[in-house]
Tab-separated table of C-alpha atoms in Angstrom:
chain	number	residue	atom	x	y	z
A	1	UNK	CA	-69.016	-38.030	-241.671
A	2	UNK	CA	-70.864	-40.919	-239.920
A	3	UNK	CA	-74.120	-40.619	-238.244
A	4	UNK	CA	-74.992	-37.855	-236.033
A	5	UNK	CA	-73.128	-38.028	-232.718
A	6	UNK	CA	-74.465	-35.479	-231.246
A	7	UNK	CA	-77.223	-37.977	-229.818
A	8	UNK	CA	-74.218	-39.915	-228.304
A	9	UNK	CA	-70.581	-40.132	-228.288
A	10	UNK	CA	-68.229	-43.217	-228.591
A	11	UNK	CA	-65.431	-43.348	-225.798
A	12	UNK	CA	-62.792	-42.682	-228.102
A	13	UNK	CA	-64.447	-39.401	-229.387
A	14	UNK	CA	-64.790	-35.922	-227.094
A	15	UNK	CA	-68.068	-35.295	-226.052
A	16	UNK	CA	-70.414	-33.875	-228.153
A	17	UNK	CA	-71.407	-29.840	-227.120
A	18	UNK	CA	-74.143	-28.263	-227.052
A	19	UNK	CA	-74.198	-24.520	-226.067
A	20	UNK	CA	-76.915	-23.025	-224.563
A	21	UNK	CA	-77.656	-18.919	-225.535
A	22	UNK	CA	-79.508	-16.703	-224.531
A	23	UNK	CA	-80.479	-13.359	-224.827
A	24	UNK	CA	-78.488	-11.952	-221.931
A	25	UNK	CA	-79.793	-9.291	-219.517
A	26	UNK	CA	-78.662	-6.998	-217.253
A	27	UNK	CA	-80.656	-8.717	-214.103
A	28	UNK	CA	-78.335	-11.273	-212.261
A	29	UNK	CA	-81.281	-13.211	-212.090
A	30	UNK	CA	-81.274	-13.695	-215.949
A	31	UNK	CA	-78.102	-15.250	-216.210
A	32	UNK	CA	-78.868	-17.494	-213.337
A	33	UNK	CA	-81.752	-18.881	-214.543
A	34	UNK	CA	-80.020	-19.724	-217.805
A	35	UNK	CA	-77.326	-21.697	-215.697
A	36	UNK	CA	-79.504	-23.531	-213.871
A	37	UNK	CA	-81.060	-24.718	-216.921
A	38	UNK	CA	-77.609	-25.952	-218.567
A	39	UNK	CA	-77.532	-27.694	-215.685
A	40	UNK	CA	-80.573	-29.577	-215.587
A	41	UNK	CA	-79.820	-30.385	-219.612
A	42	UNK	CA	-76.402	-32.010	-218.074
A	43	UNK	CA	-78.246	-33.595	-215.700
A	44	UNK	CA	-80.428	-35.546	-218.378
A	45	UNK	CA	-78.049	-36.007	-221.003
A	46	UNK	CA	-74.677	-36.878	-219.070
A	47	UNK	CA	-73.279	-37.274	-222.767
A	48	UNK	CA	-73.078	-34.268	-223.774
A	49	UNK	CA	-70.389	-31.222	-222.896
A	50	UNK	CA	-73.208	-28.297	-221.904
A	51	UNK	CA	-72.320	-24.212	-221.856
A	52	UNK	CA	-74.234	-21.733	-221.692
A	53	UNK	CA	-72.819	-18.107	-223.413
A	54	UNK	CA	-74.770	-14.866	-223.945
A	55	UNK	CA	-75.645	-12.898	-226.668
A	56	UNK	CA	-75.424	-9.730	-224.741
A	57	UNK	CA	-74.565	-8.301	-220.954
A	58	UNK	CA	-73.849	-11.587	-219.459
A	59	UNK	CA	-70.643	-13.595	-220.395
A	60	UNK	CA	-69.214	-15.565	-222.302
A	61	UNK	CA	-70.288	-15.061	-225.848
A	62	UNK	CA	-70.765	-18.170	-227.824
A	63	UNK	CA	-68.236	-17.716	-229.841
A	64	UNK	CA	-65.719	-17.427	-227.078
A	65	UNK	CA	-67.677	-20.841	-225.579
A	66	UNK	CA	-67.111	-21.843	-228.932
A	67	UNK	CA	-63.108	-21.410	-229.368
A	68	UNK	CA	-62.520	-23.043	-226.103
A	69	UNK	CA	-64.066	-26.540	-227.504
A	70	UNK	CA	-61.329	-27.653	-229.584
A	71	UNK	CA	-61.905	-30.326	-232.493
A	72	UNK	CA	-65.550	-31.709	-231.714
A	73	UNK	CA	-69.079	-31.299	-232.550
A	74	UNK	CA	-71.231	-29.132	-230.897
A	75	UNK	CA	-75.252	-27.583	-231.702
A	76	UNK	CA	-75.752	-24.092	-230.798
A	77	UNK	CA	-79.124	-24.403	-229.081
A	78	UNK	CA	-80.702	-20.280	-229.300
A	79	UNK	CA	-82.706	-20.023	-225.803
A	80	UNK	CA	-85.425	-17.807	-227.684
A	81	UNK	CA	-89.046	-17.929	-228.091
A	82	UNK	CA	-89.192	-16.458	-231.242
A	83	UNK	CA	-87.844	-16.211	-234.694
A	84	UNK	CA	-86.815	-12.355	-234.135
A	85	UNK	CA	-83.526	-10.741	-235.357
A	86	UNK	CA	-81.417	-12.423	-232.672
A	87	UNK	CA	-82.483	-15.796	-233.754
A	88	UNK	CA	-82.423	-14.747	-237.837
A	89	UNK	CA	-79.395	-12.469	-237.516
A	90	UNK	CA	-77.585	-12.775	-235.008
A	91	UNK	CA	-76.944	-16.525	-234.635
A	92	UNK	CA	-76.149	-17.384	-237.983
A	93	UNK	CA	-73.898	-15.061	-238.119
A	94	UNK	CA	-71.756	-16.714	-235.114
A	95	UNK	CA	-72.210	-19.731	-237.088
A	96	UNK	CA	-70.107	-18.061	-240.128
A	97	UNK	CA	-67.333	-16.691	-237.808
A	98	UNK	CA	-67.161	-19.848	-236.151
A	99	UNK	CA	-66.422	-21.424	-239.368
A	100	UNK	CA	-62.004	-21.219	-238.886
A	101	UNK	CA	-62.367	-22.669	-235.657
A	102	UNK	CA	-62.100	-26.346	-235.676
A	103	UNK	CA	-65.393	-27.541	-233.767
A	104	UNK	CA	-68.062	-28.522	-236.438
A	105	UNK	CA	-71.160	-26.395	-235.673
A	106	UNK	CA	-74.804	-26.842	-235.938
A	107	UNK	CA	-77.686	-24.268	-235.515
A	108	UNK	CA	-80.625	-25.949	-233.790
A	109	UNK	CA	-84.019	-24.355	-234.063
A	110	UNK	CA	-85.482	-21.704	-232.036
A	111	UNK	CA	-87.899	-22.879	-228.545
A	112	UNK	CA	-90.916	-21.378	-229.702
A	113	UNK	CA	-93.355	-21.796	-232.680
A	114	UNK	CA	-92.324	-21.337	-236.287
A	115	UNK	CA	-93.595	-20.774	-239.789
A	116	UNK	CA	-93.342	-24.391	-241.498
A	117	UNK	CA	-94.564	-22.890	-244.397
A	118	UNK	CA	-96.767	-20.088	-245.364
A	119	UNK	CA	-99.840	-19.603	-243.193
A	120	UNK	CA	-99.214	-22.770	-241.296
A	121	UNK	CA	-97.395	-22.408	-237.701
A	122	UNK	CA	-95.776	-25.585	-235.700
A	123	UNK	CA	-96.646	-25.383	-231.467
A	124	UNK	CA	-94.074	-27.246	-230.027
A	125	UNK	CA	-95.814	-29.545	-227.530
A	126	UNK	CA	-93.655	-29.572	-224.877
A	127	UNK	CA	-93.375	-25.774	-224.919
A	128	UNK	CA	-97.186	-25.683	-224.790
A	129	UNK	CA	-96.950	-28.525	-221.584
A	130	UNK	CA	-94.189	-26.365	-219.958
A	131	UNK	CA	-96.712	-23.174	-220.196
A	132	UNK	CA	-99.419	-25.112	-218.283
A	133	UNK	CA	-96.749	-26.361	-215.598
A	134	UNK	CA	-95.970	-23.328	-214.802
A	135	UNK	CA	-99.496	-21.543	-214.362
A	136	UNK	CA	-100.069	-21.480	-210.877
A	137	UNK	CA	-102.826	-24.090	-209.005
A	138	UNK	CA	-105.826	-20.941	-208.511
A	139	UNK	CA	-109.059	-21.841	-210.517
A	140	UNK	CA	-109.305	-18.989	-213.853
A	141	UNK	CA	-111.022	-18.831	-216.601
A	142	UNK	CA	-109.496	-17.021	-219.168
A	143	UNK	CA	-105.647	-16.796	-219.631
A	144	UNK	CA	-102.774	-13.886	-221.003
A	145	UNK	CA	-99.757	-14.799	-222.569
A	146	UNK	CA	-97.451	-12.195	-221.708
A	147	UNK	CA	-94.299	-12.152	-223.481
A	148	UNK	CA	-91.099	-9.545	-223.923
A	149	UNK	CA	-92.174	-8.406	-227.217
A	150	UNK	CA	-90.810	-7.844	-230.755
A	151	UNK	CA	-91.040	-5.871	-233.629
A	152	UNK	CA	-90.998	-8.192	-236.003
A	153	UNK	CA	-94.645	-8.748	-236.880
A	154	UNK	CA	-94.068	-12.568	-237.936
A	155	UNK	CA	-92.376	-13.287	-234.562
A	156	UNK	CA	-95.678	-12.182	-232.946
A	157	UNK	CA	-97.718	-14.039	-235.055
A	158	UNK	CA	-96.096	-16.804	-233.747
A	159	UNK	CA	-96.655	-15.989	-230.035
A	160	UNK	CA	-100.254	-14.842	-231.012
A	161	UNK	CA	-100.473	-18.788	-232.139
A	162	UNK	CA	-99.056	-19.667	-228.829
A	163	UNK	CA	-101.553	-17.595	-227.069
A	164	UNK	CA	-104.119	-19.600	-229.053
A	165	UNK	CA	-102.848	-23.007	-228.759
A	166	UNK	CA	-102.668	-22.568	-224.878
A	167	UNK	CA	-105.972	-21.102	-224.563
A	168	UNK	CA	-107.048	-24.278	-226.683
A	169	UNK	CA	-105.162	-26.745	-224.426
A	170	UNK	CA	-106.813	-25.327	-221.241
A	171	UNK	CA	-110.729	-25.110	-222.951
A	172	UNK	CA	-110.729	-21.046	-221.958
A	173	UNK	CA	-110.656	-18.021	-223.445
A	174	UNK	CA	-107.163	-16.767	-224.529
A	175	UNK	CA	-104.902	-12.858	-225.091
A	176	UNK	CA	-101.726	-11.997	-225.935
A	177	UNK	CA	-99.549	-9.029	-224.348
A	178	UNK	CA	-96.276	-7.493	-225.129
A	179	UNK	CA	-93.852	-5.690	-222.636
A	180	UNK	CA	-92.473	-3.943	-224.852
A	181	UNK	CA	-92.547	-2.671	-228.641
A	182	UNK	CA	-96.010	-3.089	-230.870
A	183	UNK	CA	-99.274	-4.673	-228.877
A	184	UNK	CA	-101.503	-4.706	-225.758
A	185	UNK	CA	-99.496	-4.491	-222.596
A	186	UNK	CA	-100.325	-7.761	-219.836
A	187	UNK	CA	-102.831	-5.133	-217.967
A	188	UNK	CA	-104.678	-4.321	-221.127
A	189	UNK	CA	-105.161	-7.740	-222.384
A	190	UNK	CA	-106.421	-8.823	-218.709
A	191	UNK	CA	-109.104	-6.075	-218.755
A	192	UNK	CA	-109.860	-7.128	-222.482
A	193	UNK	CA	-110.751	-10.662	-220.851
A	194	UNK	CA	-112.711	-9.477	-218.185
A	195	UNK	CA	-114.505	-7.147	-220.352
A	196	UNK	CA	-115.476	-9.510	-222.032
A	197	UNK	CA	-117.048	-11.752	-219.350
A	198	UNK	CA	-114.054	-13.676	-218.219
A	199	UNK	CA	-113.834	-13.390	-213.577
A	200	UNK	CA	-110.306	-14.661	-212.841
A	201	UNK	CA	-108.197	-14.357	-215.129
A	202	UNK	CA	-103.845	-15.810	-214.915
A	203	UNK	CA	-101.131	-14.810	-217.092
A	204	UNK	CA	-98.929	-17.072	-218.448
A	205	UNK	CA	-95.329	-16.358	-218.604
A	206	UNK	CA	-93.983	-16.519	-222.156
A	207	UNK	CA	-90.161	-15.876	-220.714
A	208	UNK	CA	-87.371	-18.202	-220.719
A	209	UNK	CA	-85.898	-16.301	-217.693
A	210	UNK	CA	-86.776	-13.284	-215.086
A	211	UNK	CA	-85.789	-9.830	-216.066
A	212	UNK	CA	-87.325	-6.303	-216.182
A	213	UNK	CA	-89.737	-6.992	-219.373
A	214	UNK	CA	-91.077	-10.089	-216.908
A	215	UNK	CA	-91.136	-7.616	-214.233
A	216	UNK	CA	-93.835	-5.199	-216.442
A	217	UNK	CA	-95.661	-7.629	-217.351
A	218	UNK	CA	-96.170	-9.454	-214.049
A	219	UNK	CA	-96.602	-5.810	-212.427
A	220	UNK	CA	-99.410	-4.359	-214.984
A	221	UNK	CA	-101.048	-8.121	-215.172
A	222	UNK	CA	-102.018	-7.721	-211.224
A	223	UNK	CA	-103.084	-3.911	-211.053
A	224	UNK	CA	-105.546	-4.621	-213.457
A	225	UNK	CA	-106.477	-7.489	-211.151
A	226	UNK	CA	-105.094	-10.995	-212.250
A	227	UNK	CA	-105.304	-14.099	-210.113
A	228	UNK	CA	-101.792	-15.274	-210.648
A	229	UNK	CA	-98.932	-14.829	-212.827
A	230	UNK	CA	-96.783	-17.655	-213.863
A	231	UNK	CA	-93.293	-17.585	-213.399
A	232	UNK	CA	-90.575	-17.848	-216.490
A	233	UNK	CA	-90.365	-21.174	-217.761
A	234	UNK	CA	-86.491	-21.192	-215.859
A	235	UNK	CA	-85.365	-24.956	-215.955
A	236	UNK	CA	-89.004	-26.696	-216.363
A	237	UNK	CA	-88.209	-30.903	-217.430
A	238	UNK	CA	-90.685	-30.232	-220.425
A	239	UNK	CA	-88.109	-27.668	-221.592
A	240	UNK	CA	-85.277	-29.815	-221.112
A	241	UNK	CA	-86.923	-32.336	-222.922
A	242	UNK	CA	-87.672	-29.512	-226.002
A	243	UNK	CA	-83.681	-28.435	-226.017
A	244	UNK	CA	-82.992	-32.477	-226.518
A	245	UNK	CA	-85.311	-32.782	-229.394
A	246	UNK	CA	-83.779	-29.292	-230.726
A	247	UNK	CA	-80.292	-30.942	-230.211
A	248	UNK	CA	-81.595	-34.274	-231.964
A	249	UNK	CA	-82.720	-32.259	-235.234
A	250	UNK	CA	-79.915	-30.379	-235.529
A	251	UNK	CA	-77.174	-33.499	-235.247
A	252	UNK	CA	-79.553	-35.432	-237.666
A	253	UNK	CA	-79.184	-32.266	-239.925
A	254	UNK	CA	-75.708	-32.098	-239.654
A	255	UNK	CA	-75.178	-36.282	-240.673
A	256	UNK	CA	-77.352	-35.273	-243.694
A	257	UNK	CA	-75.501	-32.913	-245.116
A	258	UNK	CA	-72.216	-34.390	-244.454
């Protein structure tokens, strides 16, 4: 196999795939904000043959995406914030059924932070620059990252170093929430913060797409009195520009092995 395509395809080759899933929801507004951001991705990289499938609810399911490719290379890109079971289980194991069908697959890394090695976590930048983008313009000085919640304790470790690293980037004072599962919900953690000194405090929205879990959060975040509450991250350019790297790893992973 010759250098990794997936960064760009020849004219005599189909274009390279990359498949976009996500967690799938219920909410209508789940599944569109997962379209819009395959489109934005096709927008910026014109080279490459972008679907999005769904891991539950919505449709299709990437391996359905994935039969309907024919012979080609494609990266399965997992729109998660976390290293949870979808993104330990689930995925690879679509990779292994996949492996009859005659597109050449690639599992690209999660969105959010992961363990690089023991006791040392990796903050993607551009996920940290998408968080700020998305906090609205009102002044605050102390900040929740509310996210949909897990219980794998290792995948919240990793959101408790987002929560961290964004209270870092913005100089104030920083607390994690859960919607759902073990940890503070958003209202807790806000009262936490203003216990502790902290006047006007936003949330940041640790959610790749609107649902109910975004709705609990953003609801309990402003009865206990937030300022503002981000919205999901939806189709921010900084996240585009984290799915390319993703994609870029993954192909150069792929020419490696080969």
């Amino acid at each position: 196999m010759r250098s990794a395509r997936l960064i760009g395809a020849s004219t005599s080759s189909p274009l390279p795939a990359v498949v976009l899933v996500a967690h799938g929801s219920r909410d209508p507004r789940a599944a569109a904000s997962t379209e819009a951001l395959a489109r934005a991705v096709r927008r910026a990289r014109p080279e490459w043959l972008v679907r999005a499938a769904y891991l539950d609810h919505a449709g299709p399911r990437p391996l359905e995406v994935l039969g309907s490719l024919g012979a080609r290379r494609a990266v399965l890109v997992p729109l998660l914030l976390t290293e949870a079971y979808h993104g330990r289980v689930d995925l690879p194991a679509v990779l292994a059924e996949a492996a009859d069908l005659p597109v050449e697959v690639a599992l690209a890394e999660v969105l959010g932070p992961r363990r690089a090695e023991p006791g040392r976590v990796r903050m993607p930048k551009l996920l940290l620059e998408a968080l700020v983008r998305r906090l609205p313009g009102a002044e605050f000085d102390a900040v929740v990252l509310a996210a949909a919640g897990t219980r794998d304790a290792v995948a919240r470790g990793t959101v408790e170093y987002a929560a961290a690293a964004l209270g870092a980037r913005l100089g104030v004072p920083s607390a994690v929430s859960y919607s759902s599962g073990v940890g503070p919900r958003a209202g807790d953690a806000v009262r936490v913060l203003r216990d502790g000194g902290a006047r006007r405090v936003a949330v940041a929205g640790y959610f790749l797409a609107p649902g109910q879990l975004y709705d609990l959060a953003a609801g309990s975040a402003r009865e206990a009195g937030a300022v503002s509450v981000a919205e999901p991250l939806g189709d921010v350019p900084e996240l585009v520009g984290l799915i390319s790297a993703r994609v870029a790893a993954a192909g150069a992973r792929m020419a490696v092995a080969a």
